[in-house]
CSV table of C-alpha atoms in Angstrom, one decimal:
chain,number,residue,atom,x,y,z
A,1,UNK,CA,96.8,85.3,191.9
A,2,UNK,CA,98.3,83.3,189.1
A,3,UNK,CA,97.4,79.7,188.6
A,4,UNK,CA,98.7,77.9,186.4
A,5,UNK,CA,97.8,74.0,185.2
A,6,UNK,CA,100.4,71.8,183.9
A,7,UNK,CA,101.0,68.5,183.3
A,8,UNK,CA,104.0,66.0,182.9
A,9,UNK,CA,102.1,63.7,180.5
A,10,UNK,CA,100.0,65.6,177.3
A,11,UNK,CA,96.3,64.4,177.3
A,12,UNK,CA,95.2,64.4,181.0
A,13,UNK,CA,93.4,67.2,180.8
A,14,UNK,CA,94.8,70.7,181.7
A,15,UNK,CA,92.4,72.1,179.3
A,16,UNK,CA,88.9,70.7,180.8
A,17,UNK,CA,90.7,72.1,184.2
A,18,UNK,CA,91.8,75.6,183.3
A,19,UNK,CA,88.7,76.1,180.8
A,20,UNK,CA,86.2,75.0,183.8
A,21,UNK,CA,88.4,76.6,186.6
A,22,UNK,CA,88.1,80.1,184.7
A,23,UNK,CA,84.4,79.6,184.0
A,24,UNK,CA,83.7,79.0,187.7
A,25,UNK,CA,85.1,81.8,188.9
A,26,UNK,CA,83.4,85.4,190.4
A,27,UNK,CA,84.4,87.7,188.5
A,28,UNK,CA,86.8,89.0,185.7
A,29,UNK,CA,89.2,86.0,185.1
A,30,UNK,CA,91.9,85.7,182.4
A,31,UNK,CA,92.7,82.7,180.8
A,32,UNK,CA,95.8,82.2,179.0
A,33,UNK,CA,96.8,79.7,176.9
A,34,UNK,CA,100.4,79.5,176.6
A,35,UNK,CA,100.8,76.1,174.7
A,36,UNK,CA,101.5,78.3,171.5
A,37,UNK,CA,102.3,75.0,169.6
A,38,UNK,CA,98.7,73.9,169.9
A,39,UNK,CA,96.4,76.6,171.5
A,40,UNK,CA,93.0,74.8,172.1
A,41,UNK,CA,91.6,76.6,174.9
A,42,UNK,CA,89.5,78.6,172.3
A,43,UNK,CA,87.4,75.9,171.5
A,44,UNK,CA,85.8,75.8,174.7
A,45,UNK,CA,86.3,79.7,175.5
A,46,UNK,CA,83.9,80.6,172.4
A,47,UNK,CA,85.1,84.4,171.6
A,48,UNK,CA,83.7,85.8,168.8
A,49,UNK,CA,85.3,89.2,167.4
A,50,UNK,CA,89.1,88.0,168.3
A,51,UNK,CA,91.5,90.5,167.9
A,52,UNK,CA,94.8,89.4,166.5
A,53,UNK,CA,98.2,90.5,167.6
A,54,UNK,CA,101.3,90.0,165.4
A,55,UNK,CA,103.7,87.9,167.7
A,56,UNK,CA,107.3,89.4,166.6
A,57,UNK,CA,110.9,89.1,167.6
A,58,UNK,CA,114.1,91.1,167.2
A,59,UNK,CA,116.4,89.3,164.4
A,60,UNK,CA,119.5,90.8,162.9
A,61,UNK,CA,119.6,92.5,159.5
A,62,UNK,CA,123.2,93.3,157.9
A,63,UNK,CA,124.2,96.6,155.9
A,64,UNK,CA,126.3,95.7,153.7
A,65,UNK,CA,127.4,99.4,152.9
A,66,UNK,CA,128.8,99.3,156.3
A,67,UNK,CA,129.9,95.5,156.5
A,68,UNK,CA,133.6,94.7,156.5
A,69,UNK,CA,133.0,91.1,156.6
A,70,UNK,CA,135.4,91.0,159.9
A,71,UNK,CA,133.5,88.0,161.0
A,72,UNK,CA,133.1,89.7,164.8
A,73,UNK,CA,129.0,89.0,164.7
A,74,UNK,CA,129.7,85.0,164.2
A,75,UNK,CA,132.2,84.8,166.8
A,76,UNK,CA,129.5,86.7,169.3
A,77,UNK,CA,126.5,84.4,168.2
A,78,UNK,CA,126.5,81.8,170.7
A,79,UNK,CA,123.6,79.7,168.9
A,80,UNK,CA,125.3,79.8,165.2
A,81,UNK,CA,122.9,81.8,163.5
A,82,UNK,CA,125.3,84.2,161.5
A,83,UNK,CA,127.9,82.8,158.6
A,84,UNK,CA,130.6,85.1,157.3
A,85,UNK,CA,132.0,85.0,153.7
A,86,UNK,CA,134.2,87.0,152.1
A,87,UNK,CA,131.6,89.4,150.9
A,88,UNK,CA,128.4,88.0,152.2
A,89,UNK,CA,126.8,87.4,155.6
A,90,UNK,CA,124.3,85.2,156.0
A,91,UNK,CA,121.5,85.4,158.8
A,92,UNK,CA,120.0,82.0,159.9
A,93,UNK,CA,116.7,83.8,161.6
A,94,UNK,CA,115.2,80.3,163.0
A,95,UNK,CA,118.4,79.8,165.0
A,96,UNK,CA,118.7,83.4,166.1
A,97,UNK,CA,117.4,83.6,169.7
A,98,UNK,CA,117.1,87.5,169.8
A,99,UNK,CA,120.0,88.5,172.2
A,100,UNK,CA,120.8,91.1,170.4
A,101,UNK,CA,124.9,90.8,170.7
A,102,UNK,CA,125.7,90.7,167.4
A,103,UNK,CA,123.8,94.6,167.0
A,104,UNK,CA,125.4,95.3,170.2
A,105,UNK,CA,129.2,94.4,169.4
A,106,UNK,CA,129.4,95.3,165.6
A,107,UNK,CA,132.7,96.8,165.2
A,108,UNK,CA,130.8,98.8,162.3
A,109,UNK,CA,127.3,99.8,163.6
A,110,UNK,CA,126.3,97.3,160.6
A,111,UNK,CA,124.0,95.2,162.1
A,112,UNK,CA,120.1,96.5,162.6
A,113,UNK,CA,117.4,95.0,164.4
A,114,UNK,CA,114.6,93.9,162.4
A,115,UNK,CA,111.2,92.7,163.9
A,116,UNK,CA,110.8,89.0,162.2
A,117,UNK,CA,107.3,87.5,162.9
A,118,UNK,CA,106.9,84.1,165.1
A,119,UNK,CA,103.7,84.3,165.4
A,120,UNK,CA,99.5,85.6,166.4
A,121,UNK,CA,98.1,86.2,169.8
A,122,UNK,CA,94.8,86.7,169.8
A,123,UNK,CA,92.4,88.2,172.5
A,124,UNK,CA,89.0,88.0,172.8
A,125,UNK,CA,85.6,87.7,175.6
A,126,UNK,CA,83.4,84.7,176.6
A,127,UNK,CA,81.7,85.5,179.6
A,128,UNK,CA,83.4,86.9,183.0
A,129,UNK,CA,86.7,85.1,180.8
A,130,UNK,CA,89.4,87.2,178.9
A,131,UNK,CA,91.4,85.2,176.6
A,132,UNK,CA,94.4,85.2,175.5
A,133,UNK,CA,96.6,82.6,173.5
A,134,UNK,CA,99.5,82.5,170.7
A,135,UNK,CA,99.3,80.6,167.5
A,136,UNK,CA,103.2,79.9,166.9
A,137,UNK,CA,103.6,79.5,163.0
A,138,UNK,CA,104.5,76.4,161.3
A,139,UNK,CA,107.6,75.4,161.3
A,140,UNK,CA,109.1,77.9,163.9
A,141,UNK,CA,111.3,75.9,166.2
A,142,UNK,CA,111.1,77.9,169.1
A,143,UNK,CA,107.7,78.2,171.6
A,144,UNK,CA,109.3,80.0,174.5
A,145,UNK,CA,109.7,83.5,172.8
A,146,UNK,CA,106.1,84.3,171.9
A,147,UNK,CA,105.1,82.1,175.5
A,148,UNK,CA,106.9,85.8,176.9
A,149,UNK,CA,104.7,88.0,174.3
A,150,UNK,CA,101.8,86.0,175.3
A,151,UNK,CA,102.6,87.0,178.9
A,152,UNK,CA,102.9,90.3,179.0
A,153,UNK,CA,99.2,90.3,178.7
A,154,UNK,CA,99.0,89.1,182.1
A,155,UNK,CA,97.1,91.3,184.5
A,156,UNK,CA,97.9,90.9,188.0
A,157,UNK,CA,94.9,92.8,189.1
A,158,UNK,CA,92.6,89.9,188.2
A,159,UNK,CA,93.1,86.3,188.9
A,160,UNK,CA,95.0,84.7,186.0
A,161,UNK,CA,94.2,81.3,185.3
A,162,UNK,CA,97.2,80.1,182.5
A,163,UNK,CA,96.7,76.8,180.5
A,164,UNK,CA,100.4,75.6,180.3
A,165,UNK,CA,102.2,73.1,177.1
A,166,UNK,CA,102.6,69.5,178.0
A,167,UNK,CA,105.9,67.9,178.7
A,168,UNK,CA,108.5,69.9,181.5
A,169,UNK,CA,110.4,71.6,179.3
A,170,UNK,CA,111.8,74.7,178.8
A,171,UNK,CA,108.1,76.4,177.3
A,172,UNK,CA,107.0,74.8,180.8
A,173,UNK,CA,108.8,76.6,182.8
A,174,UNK,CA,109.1,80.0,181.0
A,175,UNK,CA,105.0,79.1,181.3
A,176,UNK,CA,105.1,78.6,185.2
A,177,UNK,CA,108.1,80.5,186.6
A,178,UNK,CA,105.9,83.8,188.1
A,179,UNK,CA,103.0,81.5,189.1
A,180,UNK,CA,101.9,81.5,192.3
A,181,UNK,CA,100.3,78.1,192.0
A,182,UNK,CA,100.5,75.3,189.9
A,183,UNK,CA,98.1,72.4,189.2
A,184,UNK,CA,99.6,69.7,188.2
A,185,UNK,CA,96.8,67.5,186.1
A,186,UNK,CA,97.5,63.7,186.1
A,187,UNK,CA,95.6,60.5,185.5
A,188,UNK,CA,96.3,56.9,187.6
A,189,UNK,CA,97.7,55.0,185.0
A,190,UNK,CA,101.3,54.2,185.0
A,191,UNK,CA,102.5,57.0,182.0
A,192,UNK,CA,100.1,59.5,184.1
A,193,UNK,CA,102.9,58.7,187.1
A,194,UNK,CA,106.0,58.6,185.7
A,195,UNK,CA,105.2,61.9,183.9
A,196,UNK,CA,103.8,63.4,187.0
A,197,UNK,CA,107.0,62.6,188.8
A,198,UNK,CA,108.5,64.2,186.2
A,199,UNK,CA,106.8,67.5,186.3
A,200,UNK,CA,107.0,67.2,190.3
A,201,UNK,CA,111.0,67.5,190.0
A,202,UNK,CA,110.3,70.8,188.2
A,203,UNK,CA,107.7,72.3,190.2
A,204,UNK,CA,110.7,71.1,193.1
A,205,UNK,CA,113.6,72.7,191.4
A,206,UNK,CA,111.8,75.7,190.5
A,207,UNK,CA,110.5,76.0,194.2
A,208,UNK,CA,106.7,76.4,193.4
A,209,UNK,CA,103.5,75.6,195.3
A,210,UNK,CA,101.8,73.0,193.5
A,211,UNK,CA,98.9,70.1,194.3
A,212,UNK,CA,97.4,67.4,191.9
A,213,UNK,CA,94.4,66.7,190.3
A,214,UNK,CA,93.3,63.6,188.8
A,215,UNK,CA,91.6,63.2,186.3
A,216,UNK,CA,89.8,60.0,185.0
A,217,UNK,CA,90.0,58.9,188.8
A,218,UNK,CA,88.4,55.4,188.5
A,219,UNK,CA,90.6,54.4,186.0
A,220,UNK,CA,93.9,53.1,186.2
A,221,UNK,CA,95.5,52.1,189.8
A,222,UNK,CA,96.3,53.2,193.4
A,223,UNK,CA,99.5,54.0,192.6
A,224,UNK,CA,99.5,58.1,192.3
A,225,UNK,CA,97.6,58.3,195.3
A,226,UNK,CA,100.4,56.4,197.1
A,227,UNK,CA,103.0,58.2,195.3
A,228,UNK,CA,100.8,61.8,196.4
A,229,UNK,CA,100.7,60.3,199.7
A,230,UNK,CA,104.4,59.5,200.8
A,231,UNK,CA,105.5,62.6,199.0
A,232,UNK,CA,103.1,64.8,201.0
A,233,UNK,CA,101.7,66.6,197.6
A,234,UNK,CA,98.2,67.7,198.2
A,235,UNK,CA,95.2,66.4,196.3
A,236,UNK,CA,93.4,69.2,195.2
A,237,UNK,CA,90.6,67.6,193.1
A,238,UNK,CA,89.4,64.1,191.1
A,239,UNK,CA,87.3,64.0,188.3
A,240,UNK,CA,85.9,60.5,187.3
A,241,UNK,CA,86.4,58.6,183.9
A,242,UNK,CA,83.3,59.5,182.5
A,243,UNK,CA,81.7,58.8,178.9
A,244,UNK,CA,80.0,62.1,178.9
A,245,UNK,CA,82.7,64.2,179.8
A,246,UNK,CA,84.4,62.9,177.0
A,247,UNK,CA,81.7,63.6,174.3
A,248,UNK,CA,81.2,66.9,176.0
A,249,UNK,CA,85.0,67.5,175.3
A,250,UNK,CA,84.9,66.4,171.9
A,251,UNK,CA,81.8,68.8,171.4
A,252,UNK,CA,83.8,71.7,172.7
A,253,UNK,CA,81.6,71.5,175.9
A,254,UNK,CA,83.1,72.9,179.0
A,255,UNK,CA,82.4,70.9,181.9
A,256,UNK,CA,81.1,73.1,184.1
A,257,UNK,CA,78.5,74.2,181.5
A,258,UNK,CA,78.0,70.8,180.6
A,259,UNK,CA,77.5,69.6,184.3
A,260,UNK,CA,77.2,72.5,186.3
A,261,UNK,CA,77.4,70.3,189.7
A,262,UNK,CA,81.6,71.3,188.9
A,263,UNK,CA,81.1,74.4,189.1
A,264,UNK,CA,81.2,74.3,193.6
A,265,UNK,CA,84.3,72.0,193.0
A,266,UNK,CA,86.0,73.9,191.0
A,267,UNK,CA,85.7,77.2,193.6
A,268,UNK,CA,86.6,75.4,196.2
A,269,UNK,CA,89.2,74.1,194.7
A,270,UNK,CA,90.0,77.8,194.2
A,271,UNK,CA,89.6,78.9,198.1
A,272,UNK,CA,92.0,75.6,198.7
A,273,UNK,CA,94.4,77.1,196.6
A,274,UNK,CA,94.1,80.4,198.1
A,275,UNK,CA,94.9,79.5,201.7
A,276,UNK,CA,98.1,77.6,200.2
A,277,UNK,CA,99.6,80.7,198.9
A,278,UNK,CA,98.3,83.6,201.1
A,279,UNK,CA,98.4,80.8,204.2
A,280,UNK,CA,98.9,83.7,206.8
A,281,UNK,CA,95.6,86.1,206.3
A,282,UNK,CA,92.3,84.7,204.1
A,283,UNK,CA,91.7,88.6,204.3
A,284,UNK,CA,94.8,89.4,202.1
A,285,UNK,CA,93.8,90.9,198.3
A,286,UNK,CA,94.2,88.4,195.8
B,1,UNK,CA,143.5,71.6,145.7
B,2,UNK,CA,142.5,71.9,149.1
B,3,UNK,CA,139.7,69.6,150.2
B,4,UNK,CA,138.3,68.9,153.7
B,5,UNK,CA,137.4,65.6,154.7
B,6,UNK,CA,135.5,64.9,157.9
B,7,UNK,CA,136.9,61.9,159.8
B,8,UNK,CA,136.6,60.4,163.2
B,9,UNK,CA,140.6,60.3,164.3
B,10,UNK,CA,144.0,62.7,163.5
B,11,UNK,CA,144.6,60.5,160.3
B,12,UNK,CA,144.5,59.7,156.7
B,13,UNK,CA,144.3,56.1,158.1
B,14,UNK,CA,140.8,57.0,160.2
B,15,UNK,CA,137.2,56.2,159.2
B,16,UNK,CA,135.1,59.3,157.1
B,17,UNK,CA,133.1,60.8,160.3
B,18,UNK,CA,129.6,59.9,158.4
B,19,UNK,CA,128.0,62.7,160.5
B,20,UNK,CA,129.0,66.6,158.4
B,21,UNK,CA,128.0,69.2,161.3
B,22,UNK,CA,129.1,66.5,164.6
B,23,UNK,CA,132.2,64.9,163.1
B,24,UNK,CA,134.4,64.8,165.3
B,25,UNK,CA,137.5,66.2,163.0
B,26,UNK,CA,138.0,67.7,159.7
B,27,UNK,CA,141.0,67.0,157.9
B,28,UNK,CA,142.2,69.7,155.3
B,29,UNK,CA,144.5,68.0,152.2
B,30,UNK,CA,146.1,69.4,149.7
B,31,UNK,CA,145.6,66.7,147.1
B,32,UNK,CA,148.3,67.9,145.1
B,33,UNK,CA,151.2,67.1,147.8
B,34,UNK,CA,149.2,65.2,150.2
B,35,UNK,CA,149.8,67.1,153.2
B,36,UNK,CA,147.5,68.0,155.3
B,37,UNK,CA,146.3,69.4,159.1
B,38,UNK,CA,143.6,69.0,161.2
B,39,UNK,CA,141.4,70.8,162.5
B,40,UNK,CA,139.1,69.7,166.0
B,41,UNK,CA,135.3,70.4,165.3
B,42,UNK,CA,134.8,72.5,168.3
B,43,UNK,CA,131.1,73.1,167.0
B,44,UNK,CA,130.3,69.2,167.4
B,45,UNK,CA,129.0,69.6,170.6
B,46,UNK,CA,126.7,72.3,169.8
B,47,UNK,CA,123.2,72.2,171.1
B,48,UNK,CA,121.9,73.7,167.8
B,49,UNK,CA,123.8,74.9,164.7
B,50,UNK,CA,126.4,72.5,164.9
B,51,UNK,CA,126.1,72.0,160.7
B,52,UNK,CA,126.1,76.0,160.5
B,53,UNK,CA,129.3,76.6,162.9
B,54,UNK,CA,131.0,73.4,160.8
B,55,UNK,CA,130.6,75.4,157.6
B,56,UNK,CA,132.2,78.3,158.9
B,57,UNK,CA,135.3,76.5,159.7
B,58,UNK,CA,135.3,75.0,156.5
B,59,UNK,CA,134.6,78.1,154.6
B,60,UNK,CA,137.5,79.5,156.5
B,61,UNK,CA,140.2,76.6,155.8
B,62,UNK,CA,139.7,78.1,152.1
B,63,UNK,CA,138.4,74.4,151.2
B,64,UNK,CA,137.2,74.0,147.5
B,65,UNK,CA,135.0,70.5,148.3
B,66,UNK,CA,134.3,68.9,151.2
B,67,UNK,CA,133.6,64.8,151.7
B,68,UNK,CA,131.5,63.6,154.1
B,69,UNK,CA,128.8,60.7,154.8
B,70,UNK,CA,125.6,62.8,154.9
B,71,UNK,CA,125.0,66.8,155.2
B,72,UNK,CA,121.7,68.4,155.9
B,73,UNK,CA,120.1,71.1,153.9
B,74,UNK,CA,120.9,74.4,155.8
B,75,UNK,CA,124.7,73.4,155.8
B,76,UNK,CA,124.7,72.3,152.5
B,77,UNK,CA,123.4,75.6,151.1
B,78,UNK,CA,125.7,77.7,153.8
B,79,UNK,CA,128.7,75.5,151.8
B,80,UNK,CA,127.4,76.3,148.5
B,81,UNK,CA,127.2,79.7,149.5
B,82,UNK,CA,130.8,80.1,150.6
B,83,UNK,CA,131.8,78.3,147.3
B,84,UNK,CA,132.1,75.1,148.9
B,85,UNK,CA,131.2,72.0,146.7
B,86,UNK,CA,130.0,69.0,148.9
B,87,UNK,CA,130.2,65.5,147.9
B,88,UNK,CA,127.8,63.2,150.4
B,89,UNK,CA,128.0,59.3,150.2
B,90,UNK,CA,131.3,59.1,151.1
B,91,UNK,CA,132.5,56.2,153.6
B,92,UNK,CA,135.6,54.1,154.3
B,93,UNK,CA,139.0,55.2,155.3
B,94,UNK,CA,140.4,59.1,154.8
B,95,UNK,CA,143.4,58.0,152.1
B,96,UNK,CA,140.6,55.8,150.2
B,97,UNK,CA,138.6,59.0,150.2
B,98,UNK,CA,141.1,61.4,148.7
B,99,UNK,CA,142.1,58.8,146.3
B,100,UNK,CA,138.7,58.0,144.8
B,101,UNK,CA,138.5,62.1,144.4
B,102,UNK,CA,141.7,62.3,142.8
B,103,UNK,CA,140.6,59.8,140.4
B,104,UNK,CA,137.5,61.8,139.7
B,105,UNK,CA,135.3,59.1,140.7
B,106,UNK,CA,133.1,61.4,143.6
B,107,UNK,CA,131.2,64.0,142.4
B,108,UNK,CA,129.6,66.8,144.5
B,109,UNK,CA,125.5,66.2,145.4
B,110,UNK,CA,123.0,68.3,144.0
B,111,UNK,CA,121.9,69.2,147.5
B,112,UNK,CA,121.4,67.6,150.5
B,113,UNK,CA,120.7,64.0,151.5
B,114,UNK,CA,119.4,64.2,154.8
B,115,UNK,CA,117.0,66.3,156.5
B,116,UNK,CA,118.1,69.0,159.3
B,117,UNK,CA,118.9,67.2,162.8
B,118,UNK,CA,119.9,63.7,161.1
B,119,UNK,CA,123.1,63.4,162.9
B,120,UNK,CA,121.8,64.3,166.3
């Protein structure tokens, strides 16, 4: 089964979830932490010995033996990313988004594939947790095309537990789309809400199971557990606004090893979960 | 000389289009006879690249400078690769423009003078 926890608003704590949900589990778990543009999972996942994983993509690369500067390749590229000149093209790799047309169409066979790096993934162990994350580099505009390398390490054979970017954009839902759950993580302040809405339109448009957790549940008002409550979204979990949570965070704590009272919420949370997707049989494989 | 000017109407009586890759029009002028065509941006609308589709076109129109209000770095260096001299800075009406350049009084930047995704 694939989990994954999401948020509308950044900051409400999809890490402390996913880290503590993948900790609690029996059993190999992998934990995947798909917000390339600022990985932290690994803080609280503590693998030593990571191994690292160049993160490439596929980026044009002209002959110019073979080039007849016929301009076909910038009339192909959709996203702008190839200029023609009278005896020159010029390749805009941060705006190519690796469709490979221009290869494909080349009157001339003069255009090559070239592997251009985006970014790392790197693997490693803590515990009954495999993780795996992408470090996007600086200044690389796009997320969602090492998000898909970072994916491919998923193994459906265990249960896959995926830490997902803020926001509900498009790294959200290349981050969600094959999930068979999603945990939406929110807090009861007025941003926490409007974002959550936010991210509930997705999960809707995408048609994917999904429930709430709150987090920081004494803070705030009653007004995402009205809004949970005429919408008919399920409540999967709460998790108080607590001062020791919060240095435990900032210590790189998990907090289910901090306070291992979570650790029975956090499974049942799990079995919850479970009967949503597989609602028919409990007996079903994961 | 052939120049390119962007602008926001069909004119030489329209305002400079301040924006290089989003304007809305580029007008090409020969300076010497004053005639000139226009040519719709179909790139403005771009959801990324805009600058680099608008430097095609005016690489293509065989343009030797091109005024606008402000151009960002990757089109100013496509320009400057396709021989294309740009002169930023420039506001007001299209005639005014081509006048001031006839008179020598713009000169081209030495690169650009905002950053990428200005005119957004």
């Amino acid at each position: 089964m694939i989990i994954s926890v999401a948020s509308g608003k950044g900051g409400t704590g999809k890490t402390t979830v996913s880290t503590s949900l993948a900790l609690s589990l029996e059993g190999e778990v992998q934990l995947i932490d798909c917000d390339v543009e600022e990985p932290n999972s690994y803080i609280f996942i503590k693998s030593e010995n990571l191994k690292e994983i160049s993160g490439t993509v596929l980026v044009p690369e002209i002959d110019k033996k073979r080039c007849t500067y016929c301009g076909v390749c910038q009339q192909v590229c959709e996203y702008n990313a190839l200029v023609v000149l009278k005896d020159n093209v010029i390749v805009l790799p941060e705006l190519c988004h690796n469709c490979g047309g221009c290869a494909l169409l080349c009157p001339q066979g003069a255009i090559s594939e070239v592997d251009r790096e985006i970014g790392i993934i790197k693997t490693g162990k803590y515990k009954n947790v495999e993780l795996i994350y992408g470090v996007l580099n600086i200044g690389e505009a796009q997320a969602v095309p090492l998000i898909k390398k970072v994916k491919k390490y998923i193994n459906r054979k265990k249960d896959v537990i995926i830490d997902a970017p803020p926001g509900t954009a498009h790294p959200v839902i290349e981050t969600v789309r094959d999930s068979d759950y999603t945990i939406l993580v929110t807090e009861p302040t007025p941003f926490g809400l409007n974002d959550l809405k936010l991210a509930v339109g997705v999960m809707r448009d995408l048609d994917k199971k999904f429930g709430v957790v709150i987090n920081k549940a004494d803070l705030g008002d009653r007004e995402v557990y009205r809004y949970c409550n005429e919408e008919g979204i399920e409540i999967l979990m709460e998790i108080p606004f607590d001062r020791e949570i919060a240095e435990g965070y900032s210590k790189g704590l998990p907090l289910i090893e901090q306070n291992p009272a979570y650790i029975k919420q956090f499974r049942d949370m799990y079995k919850t979960i479970k009967k949503l997707v597989y609602p028919s049989s409990e007996r079903m494989v994961k | 000389m052939k120049i390119i000017v962007t602008s926001e109407g069909k004119d030489l009586e329209s305002n400079v289009d301040q924006r290089f890759g989003r304007a809305r029009y580029f007008i090409l002028i020969d300076t010497d006879s004053m005639e000139y065509s226009v040519i719709e941006n179909e790139g403005a609308q771009q959801s990324s690249g805009a600058g680099v589709r608008a430097s095609q076109i005016v690489i293509n129109s065989g343009a030797k400078y091109v005024l606008t209000g402000n151009c960002g770095p990757t089109s100013f260096d496509v320009l400057k690769s396709g021989g294309v001299e740009v002169i930023v800075g420039v506001s007001g009406k299209v005639r005014e423009a081509v006048e001031k350049f006839k008179r020598g009084e713009l000169k081209p930047g030495k690169g650009p003078n905002v950053s990428s995704h200005h005119g957004l």
